[in-house]
Tab-separated table of C-alpha atoms in Angstrom:
chain	number	residue	atom	x	y	z
E	1	MET	CA	-56.219	-22.603	39.672
E	2	ASN	CA	-59.568	-21.431	38.305
E	3	LEU	CA	-59.654	-19.020	35.372
E	4	LEU	CA	-62.045	-17.739	32.714
E	5	ILE	CA	-60.303	-16.651	29.512
E	6	LYS	CA	-62.526	-14.301	27.543
E	7	SER	CA	-62.699	-13.773	23.786
E	8	THR	CA	-59.597	-15.641	22.663
E	9	THR	CA	-58.783	-17.014	19.221
E	10	VAL	CA	-57.661	-20.651	19.263
E	11	ILE	CA	-54.703	-21.615	17.061
E	12	ASP	CA	-54.524	-25.406	17.280
E	13	SER	CA	-55.007	-27.465	14.111
E	14	LYS	CA	-55.792	-30.541	16.239
E	15	SER	CA	-58.625	-28.796	18.086
E	16	ASN	CA	-62.267	-28.608	17.022
E	17	PHE	CA	-62.097	-24.914	17.941
E	18	HIS	CA	-59.194	-24.040	15.622
E	19	ASN	CA	-59.457	-20.460	14.299
E	20	GLN	CA	-62.551	-19.798	16.421
E	21	THR	CA	-62.902	-16.970	18.945
E	22	VAL	CA	-64.256	-18.431	22.174
E	23	ASP	CA	-64.265	-18.254	25.969
E	24	ILE	CA	-62.323	-20.948	27.834
E	25	LEU	CA	-63.153	-22.002	31.381
E	26	ILE	CA	-60.352	-23.625	33.384
E	27	GLU	CA	-61.064	-25.266	36.748
E	28	LYS	CA	-58.297	-26.795	38.861
E	29	GLY	CA	-55.999	-26.665	35.872
E	30	VAL	CA	-58.351	-28.514	33.509
E	31	ILE	CA	-60.335	-27.042	30.609
E	32	THR	CA	-63.940	-27.735	31.588
E	33	LYS	CA	-65.804	-25.666	29.006
E	34	ILE	CA	-65.190	-23.954	25.664
E	35	SER	CA	-67.976	-21.879	24.190
E	36	LYS	CA	-68.717	-18.685	22.299
E	37	ARG	CA	-69.731	-17.066	25.567
E	38	ILE	CA	-69.363	-18.321	29.123
E	39	THR	CA	-70.823	-16.596	32.153
E	40	ASN	CA	-68.384	-16.547	35.065
E	41	PRO	CA	-69.842	-19.331	37.244
E	42	LYS	CA	-68.154	-18.730	40.593
E	43	ASN	CA	-66.533	-15.333	40.310
E	44	TYR	CA	-63.312	-16.840	39.001
E	45	LYS	CA	-60.400	-14.668	37.894
E	46	THR	CA	-61.096	-13.354	34.379
E	47	LEU	CA	-58.432	-12.874	31.726
E	48	SER	CA	-59.225	-10.463	28.917
E	49	LEU	CA	-56.374	-9.131	26.777
E	50	LYS	CA	-56.034	-7.246	23.492
E	51	ASN	CA	-56.272	-9.551	20.445
E	52	LEU	CA	-55.657	-12.553	22.687
E	53	HIS	CA	-54.724	-15.809	20.951
E	54	VAL	CA	-54.029	-19.175	22.566
E	55	SER	CA	-52.282	-22.287	21.307
E	56	GLN	CA	-50.985	-25.494	22.769
E	57	GLY	CA	-48.002	-24.742	24.986
E	58	TRP	CA	-44.770	-24.158	23.062
E	59	PHE	CA	-41.752	-26.432	23.371
E	60	ASP	CA	-38.071	-25.496	23.020
E	61	SER	CA	-35.799	-28.449	22.256
E	62	SER	CA	-32.493	-26.708	23.085
E	63	VAL	CA	-32.213	-24.457	26.137
E	64	SER	CA	-29.171	-23.799	28.334
E	65	PHE	CA	-29.272	-22.108	31.723
E	66	GLY	CA	-26.166	-22.469	33.883
E	67	GLU	CA	-27.115	-24.089	37.150
E	68	PRO	CA	-25.288	-26.013	38.470
E	69	GLY	CA	-21.911	-24.350	38.107
E	70	TYR	CA	-22.619	-21.226	36.068
E	71	GLU	CA	-25.357	-19.562	38.087
E	72	GLU	CA	-24.008	-16.114	37.171
E	73	ARG	CA	-25.309	-16.778	33.643
E	74	GLU	CA	-28.748	-18.065	34.623
E	75	THR	CA	-30.310	-20.033	37.442
E	76	ILE	CA	-32.898	-22.709	36.809
E	77	ALA	CA	-35.527	-20.623	38.623
E	78	ASN	CA	-34.980	-17.492	36.534
E	79	GLY	CA	-34.504	-19.513	33.366
E	80	LEU	CA	-37.890	-21.184	33.791
E	81	ARG	CA	-39.466	-17.820	34.638
E	82	THR	CA	-37.984	-16.433	31.418
E	83	ALA	CA	-39.381	-19.390	29.479
E	84	ALA	CA	-42.841	-18.811	30.942
E	85	LEU	CA	-42.815	-15.092	30.138
E	86	SER	CA	-41.673	-16.018	26.619
E	87	GLY	CA	-44.642	-18.352	26.076
E	88	PHE	CA	-42.960	-21.729	26.575
E	89	THR	CA	-44.541	-24.406	28.745
E	90	HIS	CA	-41.901	-27.085	28.037
E	91	VAL	CA	-38.121	-26.806	27.627
E	92	ALA	CA	-35.445	-29.438	27.034
E	93	LEU	CA	-32.454	-28.394	29.142
E	94	ASN	CA	-28.962	-29.040	27.776
E	95	PRO	CA	-26.306	-30.739	29.953
E	96	ASN	CA	-23.598	-28.054	29.521
E	97	THR	CA	-23.283	-27.343	33.243
E	98	ASN	CA	-20.556	-27.922	35.822
E	99	PRO	CA	-20.662	-30.768	36.586
E	100	VAL	CA	-22.031	-32.014	33.285
E	101	ILE	CA	-25.406	-33.762	33.509
E	102	ASP	CA	-24.303	-37.343	32.824
E	103	SER	CA	-25.860	-39.558	35.512
E	104	ASN	CA	-29.165	-40.603	37.059
E	105	ALA	CA	-28.473	-38.405	40.104
E	106	ASP	CA	-27.823	-35.342	37.939
E	107	VAL	CA	-31.086	-35.774	36.034
E	108	THR	CA	-32.968	-36.333	39.299
E	109	PHE	CA	-31.502	-33.081	40.651
E	110	LEU	CA	-32.826	-31.110	37.671
E	111	LYS	CA	-36.254	-32.703	37.904
E	112	SER	CA	-36.484	-31.895	41.618
E	113	LYS	CA	-35.534	-28.247	40.997
E	114	SER	CA	-38.494	-27.854	38.660
E	115	SER	CA	-41.109	-30.093	40.243
E	116	LYS	CA	-43.517	-27.275	41.135
E	117	THR	CA	-42.840	-24.759	38.362
E	118	PRO	CA	-45.312	-23.691	35.646
E	119	VAL	CA	-42.816	-24.656	32.928
E	120	SER	CA	-41.991	-28.348	32.624
E	121	LEU	CA	-38.240	-28.978	32.491
E	122	HIS	CA	-37.105	-31.992	30.465
E	123	PRO	CA	-33.424	-32.813	31.037
E	124	VAL	CA	-31.142	-33.771	28.173
E	125	GLY	CA	-28.351	-35.999	29.419
E	126	ALA	CA	-24.809	-35.918	28.101
E	127	LEU	CA	-24.138	-38.556	25.472
E	128	THR	CA	-20.622	-39.221	26.766
E	129	LYS	CA	-19.124	-39.073	30.236
E	130	ASN	CA	-18.359	-35.484	31.194
E	131	ALA	CA	-19.177	-34.627	27.543
E	132	GLU	CA	-15.582	-35.525	26.653
E	133	GLY	CA	-16.445	-37.722	23.677
E	134	SER	CA	-14.516	-40.756	24.925
E	135	GLU	CA	-17.044	-43.228	26.375
E	136	LEU	CA	-20.805	-43.387	26.637
E	137	ALA	CA	-22.511	-41.965	29.704
E	138	GLU	CA	-25.193	-43.822	31.685
E	139	LEU	CA	-27.861	-43.414	29.002
E	140	TYR	CA	-30.431	-45.937	30.214
E	141	ASP	CA	-30.127	-44.817	33.839
E	142	MET	CA	-30.602	-41.191	32.832
E	143	GLN	CA	-33.659	-41.990	30.733
E	144	SER	CA	-35.098	-43.909	33.692
E	145	ALA	CA	-34.706	-40.724	35.771
E	146	GLY	CA	-36.450	-38.558	33.168
E	147	ALA	CA	-33.924	-37.598	30.478
E	148	VAL	CA	-35.652	-37.114	27.108
E	149	ALA	CA	-32.554	-37.244	24.872
E	150	PHE	CA	-28.769	-37.390	24.913
E	151	GLN	CA	-26.200	-35.011	23.464
E	152	ASP	CA	-22.891	-33.325	24.152
E	153	TYR	CA	-24.125	-29.774	23.630
E	154	GLN	CA	-22.346	-28.081	20.691
E	155	LYS	CA	-19.611	-30.730	20.834
E	156	PRO	CA	-19.425	-33.003	17.785
E	157	ILE	CA	-18.876	-36.724	18.313
E	158	GLN	CA	-15.579	-37.103	16.482
E	159	ASN	CA	-15.337	-40.885	16.826
E	160	PRO	CA	-17.857	-42.410	14.377
E	161	ASN	CA	-17.708	-45.791	16.113
E	162	LEU	CA	-18.797	-44.185	19.379
E	163	LEU	CA	-21.854	-42.687	17.691
E	164	LYS	CA	-22.573	-46.022	16.017
E	165	ILE	CA	-22.525	-47.781	19.396
E	166	ALA	CA	-24.678	-45.047	20.947
E	167	LEU	CA	-27.341	-45.444	18.258
E	168	GLN	CA	-27.332	-49.214	18.616
E	169	TYR	CA	-27.439	-49.161	22.403
E	170	ALA	CA	-30.117	-46.457	22.724
E	171	SER	CA	-32.402	-48.234	20.254
E	172	GLY	CA	-32.902	-50.913	22.907
E	173	PHE	CA	-34.909	-48.482	25.046
E	174	ASN	CA	-36.102	-46.063	22.321
E	175	GLY	CA	-33.570	-43.432	23.359
E	176	LEU	CA	-33.086	-40.312	21.244
E	177	VAL	CA	-29.448	-39.667	20.333
E	178	CYS	CA	-28.473	-36.154	19.233
E	179	SER	CA	-25.342	-35.400	17.217
E	180	PHE	CA	-24.085	-31.831	16.765
E	181	PRO	CA	-23.428	-31.261	13.045
E	182	GLN	CA	-19.838	-30.058	12.782
E	183	GLU	CA	-16.669	-31.718	11.540
E	184	SER	CA	-14.090	-30.104	13.834
E	185	LYS	CA	-11.054	-30.606	11.631
E	186	ILE	CA	-12.813	-28.788	8.805
E	187	SER	CA	-14.274	-25.988	10.954
E	188	GLY	CA	-10.896	-25.527	12.645
E	189	ASN	CA	-10.664	-22.169	14.412
E	190	GLY	CA	-13.352	-20.567	12.267
E	191	VAL	CA	-15.542	-18.109	14.157
E	192	ILE	CA	-17.990	-16.980	11.450
E	193	ASN	CA	-19.347	-18.345	8.195
E	194	GLU	CA	-16.629	-18.864	5.585
E	195	GLN	CA	-17.747	-16.562	2.806
E	196	VAL	CA	-17.289	-13.028	1.472
E	197	THR	CA	-17.941	-11.518	4.908
E	198	SER	CA	-15.247	-13.542	6.672
E	199	THR	CA	-12.696	-12.555	4.023
E	200	SER	CA	-13.587	-8.861	4.159
E	201	LEU	CA	-13.472	-8.776	7.969
E	202	GLY	CA	-10.303	-10.804	8.288
E	203	LEU	CA	-11.962	-13.398	10.539
E	204	LYS	CA	-11.391	-17.146	10.214
E	205	GLY	CA	-14.216	-18.959	8.491
E	206	ASN	CA	-16.253	-22.021	9.402
E	207	PRO	CA	-17.458	-23.423	6.053
E	208	ASN	CA	-20.784	-25.048	5.226
E	209	LEU	CA	-18.754	-28.145	4.383
E	210	ALA	CA	-17.930	-28.721	8.056
E	211	GLU	CA	-21.618	-29.166	8.835
E	212	GLU	CA	-22.545	-31.091	5.726
E	213	LEU	CA	-19.791	-33.697	6.073
E	214	GLN	CA	-20.926	-34.443	9.622
E	215	VAL	CA	-24.592	-34.648	8.640
E	216	ALA	CA	-23.744	-37.041	5.792
E	217	ARG	CA	-21.593	-39.200	8.078
E	218	ASP	CA	-24.232	-39.349	10.791
E	219	LEU	CA	-26.965	-40.292	8.327
E	220	CYS	CA	-24.794	-43.155	7.054
E	221	LEU	CA	-24.342	-44.372	10.629
E	222	LEU	CA	-28.076	-44.037	11.243
E	223	GLU	CA	-28.889	-46.125	8.169
E	224	TYR	CA	-26.436	-48.813	9.294
E	225	THR	CA	-27.694	-48.993	12.884
E	226	GLU	CA	-31.410	-48.381	12.243
E	227	GLY	CA	-31.349	-46.170	15.320
E	228	LYS	CA	-33.107	-42.949	16.262
E	229	LEU	CA	-31.251	-39.683	15.591
E	230	HIS	CA	-31.894	-35.980	16.100
E	231	ILE	CA	-29.627	-33.436	14.397
E	232	PRO	CA	-29.863	-30.112	16.256
E	233	THR	CA	-29.527	-26.629	14.743
E	234	ILE	CA	-28.698	-27.242	11.115
E	235	SER	CA	-27.753	-24.109	9.193
E	236	THR	CA	-27.055	-24.840	5.505
E	237	ALA	CA	-29.045	-25.503	2.358
E	238	LYS	CA	-27.133	-28.727	1.667
E	239	SER	CA	-27.974	-30.067	5.154
E	240	VAL	CA	-31.658	-29.619	4.316
E	241	GLU	CA	-31.191	-31.623	1.105
E	242	LEU	CA	-29.334	-34.430	2.893
E	243	ILE	CA	-32.011	-34.782	5.572
E	244	LYS	CA	-34.826	-34.567	3.049
E	245	ASP	CA	-33.278	-37.484	1.159
E	246	ALA	CA	-32.809	-39.450	4.396
E	247	LYS	CA	-36.476	-39.021	5.251
E	248	LYS	CA	-37.466	-40.217	1.796
E	249	ARG	CA	-35.468	-43.362	2.587
E	250	LYS	CA	-37.494	-43.748	5.816
E	251	LEU	CA	-34.574	-43.185	8.204
E	252	ASN	CA	-35.627	-42.362	11.756
E	253	VAL	CA	-34.184	-38.842	11.778
E	254	SER	CA	-35.403	-35.436	12.934
E	255	CYS	CA	-33.726	-32.043	12.965
E	256	SER	CA	-34.118	-28.521	14.266
E	257	VAL	CA	-33.023	-25.034	13.283
E	258	ALA	CA	-32.286	-22.063	15.535
E	259	VAL	CA	-34.530	-19.037	15.034
E	260	HIS	CA	-31.560	-16.716	14.428
E	261	ASN	CA	-30.280	-18.937	11.596
E	262	LEU	CA	-33.652	-18.490	9.889
E	263	VAL	CA	-33.976	-14.729	10.298
E	264	LEU	CA	-30.433	-13.276	10.294
E	265	ASN	CA	-27.500	-13.661	7.893
E	266	ASP	CA	-23.741	-13.145	8.044
E	267	SER	CA	-23.817	-9.705	6.400
E	268	LEU	CA	-24.668	-8.278	9.850
E	269	LEU	CA	-21.262	-9.221	11.231
E	270	SER	CA	-19.523	-6.122	9.887
E	271	THR	CA	-20.217	-4.493	13.272
E	272	PHE	CA	-18.141	-7.160	15.093
E	273	ASN	CA	-21.033	-7.438	17.588
E	274	THR	CA	-20.202	-10.513	19.697
E	275	ASN	CA	-23.899	-11.157	20.362
E	276	LEU	CA	-23.893	-12.345	16.735
E	277	LYS	CA	-21.246	-14.986	17.464
E	278	VAL	CA	-23.251	-18.203	17.532
E	279	LEU	CA	-22.655	-21.859	16.686
E	280	PRO	CA	-23.433	-22.852	14.022
E	281	PRO	CA	-22.591	-19.410	12.644
E	282	LEU	CA	-24.981	-17.155	10.792
E	283	ARG	CA	-24.860	-18.218	7.144
E	284	THR	CA	-25.860	-16.524	3.865
E	285	GLN	CA	-29.316	-15.272	2.914
E	286	GLU	CA	-29.547	-18.189	0.471
E	287	ASP	CA	-29.081	-20.589	3.378
E	288	CYS	CA	-31.750	-18.749	5.388
E	289	GLU	CA	-34.226	-19.116	2.549
E	290	ALA	CA	-33.429	-22.815	2.117
E	291	LEU	CA	-33.986	-23.380	5.850
E	292	ILE	CA	-37.348	-21.616	5.693
E	293	ASP	CA	-38.327	-23.777	2.723
E	294	GLY	CA	-37.233	-26.832	4.727
E	295	LEU	CA	-39.596	-25.835	7.503
E	296	LYS	CA	-42.450	-25.277	5.106
E	297	ASP	CA	-42.108	-28.671	3.420
E	298	GLY	CA	-41.607	-30.559	6.702
E	299	THR	CA	-37.959	-31.532	6.242
E	300	ILE	CA	-37.049	-29.524	9.354
E	301	ASP	CA	-39.176	-30.753	12.227
E	302	MET	CA	-38.906	-27.989	14.803
E	303	VAL	CA	-37.500	-24.594	15.685
E	304	THR	CA	-35.443	-23.838	18.781
E	305	SER	CA	-34.331	-20.594	20.393
E	306	ASP	CA	-31.010	-22.329	21.215
E	307	HIS	CA	-31.114	-20.104	24.314
E	308	ASN	CA	-27.579	-19.889	25.727
E	309	PRO	CA	-26.919	-17.164	28.339
E	310	ILE	CA	-23.320	-15.937	28.433
E	311	ASP	CA	-22.119	-13.464	31.076
E	312	ILE	CA	-20.747	-10.084	29.978
E	313	GLU	CA	-17.143	-11.025	30.856
E	314	HIS	CA	-17.200	-13.641	28.108
E	315	LYS	CA	-19.037	-11.525	25.526
E	316	LYS	CA	-17.586	-8.035	25.894
E	317	VAL	CA	-14.206	-9.078	24.483
E	318	GLU	CA	-12.589	-9.309	21.039
E	319	PHE	CA	-14.708	-11.282	18.584
E	320	ASP	CA	-12.180	-14.120	18.300
E	321	HIS	CA	-12.174	-14.642	22.078
E	322	ALA	CA	-15.908	-14.249	22.801
E	323	LYS	CA	-17.905	-17.351	23.687
E	324	TYR	CA	-20.536	-18.633	21.288
E	325	GLY	CA	-24.177	-18.149	22.195
E	326	THR	CA	-27.193	-15.889	22.419
E	327	ILE	CA	-30.226	-15.780	24.640
E	328	GLY	CA	-33.268	-16.543	22.564
E	329	LEU	CA	-36.354	-17.518	24.557
E	330	GLU	CA	-37.647	-13.935	24.726
E	331	SER	CA	-37.274	-13.375	20.979
E	332	ALA	CA	-38.205	-16.819	19.620
E	333	PHE	CA	-41.878	-16.269	18.810
E	334	VAL	CA	-41.675	-12.599	17.848
E	335	ALA	CA	-38.722	-13.150	15.494
E	336	LEU	CA	-40.087	-16.344	13.956
E	337	ASN	CA	-43.406	-14.588	13.375
E	338	THR	CA	-41.653	-12.173	10.986
E	339	VAL	CA	-40.718	-14.873	8.460
E	340	LEU	CA	-43.479	-17.505	8.790
E	341	THR	CA	-47.274	-17.447	8.797
E	342	LEU	CA	-48.903	-17.599	12.213
E	343	LYS	CA	-50.153	-21.129	11.567
E	344	LYS	CA	-46.667	-22.339	10.645
E	345	THR	CA	-45.051	-20.477	13.529
E	346	ILE	CA	-47.271	-22.219	16.064
E	347	GLU	CA	-46.859	-25.569	14.320
E	348	VAL	CA	-43.054	-25.531	14.522
E	349	LEU	CA	-43.095	-24.301	18.131
E	350	THR	CA	-45.252	-27.251	19.217
E	351	LYS	CA	-44.406	-30.053	16.791
E	352	GLY	CA	-41.198	-31.167	18.497
E	353	LYS	CA	-42.901	-32.418	21.655
E	354	SER	CA	-43.791	-35.833	20.278
E	355	ARG	CA	-40.201	-36.457	19.128
E	356	PHE	CA	-38.963	-35.859	22.677
E	357	GLY	CA	-41.678	-38.009	24.248
E	358	ILE	CA	-43.779	-35.131	25.561
E	359	GLU	CA	-47.545	-35.500	25.407
E	360	ASP	CA	-49.635	-32.994	23.450
E	361	ALA	CA	-52.422	-31.165	25.263
E	362	VAL	CA	-54.997	-30.419	22.570
E	363	ILE	CA	-57.258	-27.464	23.343
E	364	ALA	CA	-60.448	-29.338	24.163
E	365	GLU	CA	-62.850	-29.835	27.040
E	366	GLY	CA	-61.534	-32.303	29.591
E	367	THR	CA	-57.823	-31.806	28.841
E	368	ARG	CA	-55.267	-30.184	31.130
E	369	ALA	CA	-54.665	-26.528	30.373
E	370	ASP	CA	-51.246	-26.216	28.731
E	371	LEU	CA	-51.528	-22.940	26.859
E	372	SER	CA	-49.391	-20.188	25.389
E	373	LEU	CA	-50.996	-16.742	25.377
E	374	PHE	CA	-50.056	-14.152	22.753
E	375	ASN	CA	-51.005	-11.355	20.367
E	376	PRO	CA	-49.597	-12.129	16.901
E	377	ASN	CA	-50.090	-8.759	15.238
E	378	SER	CA	-48.233	-5.934	17.017
E	379	THR	CA	-44.942	-4.723	15.488
E	380	THR	CA	-42.115	-3.127	17.455
E	381	ILE	CA	-38.336	-3.185	18.034
E	382	PHE	CA	-36.680	-5.727	20.352
E	383	THR	CA	-34.958	-3.841	23.192
E	384	LYS	CA	-33.419	-4.572	26.590
E	385	ASP	CA	-36.907	-4.106	28.066
E	386	ASN	CA	-37.882	-7.384	26.375
E	387	ILE	CA	-35.142	-9.333	28.177
E	388	HIS	CA	-35.967	-11.375	31.284
E	389	SER	CA	-32.739	-13.408	31.386
E	390	THR	CA	-29.923	-12.655	33.807
E	391	SER	CA	-27.496	-12.494	30.868
E	392	LYS	CA	-28.170	-9.901	28.171
E	393	ASN	CA	-26.435	-11.391	25.117
E	394	ALA	CA	-29.454	-11.059	22.814
E	395	ILE	CA	-28.812	-11.448	19.098
E	396	PHE	CA	-32.072	-9.692	18.151
E	397	LEU	CA	-31.447	-6.409	19.998
E	398	GLY	CA	-32.458	-3.550	17.702
E	399	HIS	CA	-34.323	-5.761	15.219
E	400	GLU	CA	-37.966	-5.416	14.261
E	401	ILE	CA	-40.222	-8.063	15.775
E	402	LYS	CA	-43.844	-9.024	15.241
E	403	GLY	CA	-46.215	-10.026	18.013
E	404	GLU	CA	-46.329	-9.965	21.783
E	405	VAL	CA	-46.251	-12.809	24.298
E	406	TYR	CA	-48.616	-12.472	27.241
E	407	GLY	CA	-47.576	-15.582	29.165
E	408	ILE	CA	-48.746	-19.137	29.806
E	409	VAL	CA	-51.271	-21.290	31.610
E	410	ALA	CA	-49.619	-24.562	32.605
E	411	ASN	CA	-49.281	-26.979	35.516
E	412	ASN	CA	-52.298	-25.381	37.191
E	413	GLN	CA	-50.610	-21.947	37.225
E	414	LEU	CA	-50.961	-18.643	35.359
E	415	VAL	CA	-47.863	-16.568	34.504
E	416	LEU	CA	-48.329	-13.169	32.866
E	417	ASN	CA	-46.057	-10.403	31.647
E	418	GLN	CA	-47.013	-7.459	33.826
């Protein structure tokens, strides 16, 4: 692919062209020239868009599709198309499929399905066989096939000895173990945050304590094993404090937060809208503010959309019976951009790559073009027209958003929102 990008502002703190408005020439998928003005050398395709900005390609550390087994929710092909149109060039795909991704052959299948796509798919293997929490899956074999981490998606590891063994075993090949932060006996049958809202609505609550106990336990196990741990989608102020302290003690820990847990709070649940039923649940505004502060000071390493398509049959039911999950790729940047500066937004959408073993592609001459294309300044309302996913369970429907994603340049391909 050959392309001349005209008059674009570079947002990449690692690039010599950071905050500069330049032209970028791409030949056969490689950036060959960056300059204030470039004359089209061979009548290449020219890209010129309103207030165009480019950054290193964004990475989402927690994405679910459906294939194999739940194709009615989302296929791999449409999921990766959605990611591209949402500005992501790399996604880590969760193993919550049928069958569960828990072997070398399963990981190889996912890699083969995405071998020629613009978006790079990075499989996350199940930590335990069939994600049942009883015995470890084939971790080393899966990493050999291309798995970048291991977790039982949204299923806490209840047996602490199993997590201890996983951390010890995976450290032998630098494997990244993920542990979902919820103590199931404390969370019980809670479906929303345990607070004033849950009491007023008569819905069972899932308290902050359920998350914080699990985070504290897992950090103790990490300190004992000297392993490598990632805690996905934290949601409480106390979790931020616990992880901040662990990092001060030099533990090898990282964590993420879902965009909706940063931007939305549990006061919205008075409508009983099942698109708001997510795990971990929406917490209080105080928790939201603590999470934002955790991002700003570096305690929280990355942001995820936690994209989880759920078909209408499992969402258009009573709140208690609806499945957890929201689609989030389409809204990730434009929602995050409402609560963070542009510089910080781009930082937390790209920072997670190194933790998952994915190479950065700094915007510089001679590097492969791995770019997200966007306009950070437009303001509008998120509607069904913004949705590219097969499932429509979008938590941000009707909310004000800031910015517009144009598409990506990655893997020698250009994908644009038309």
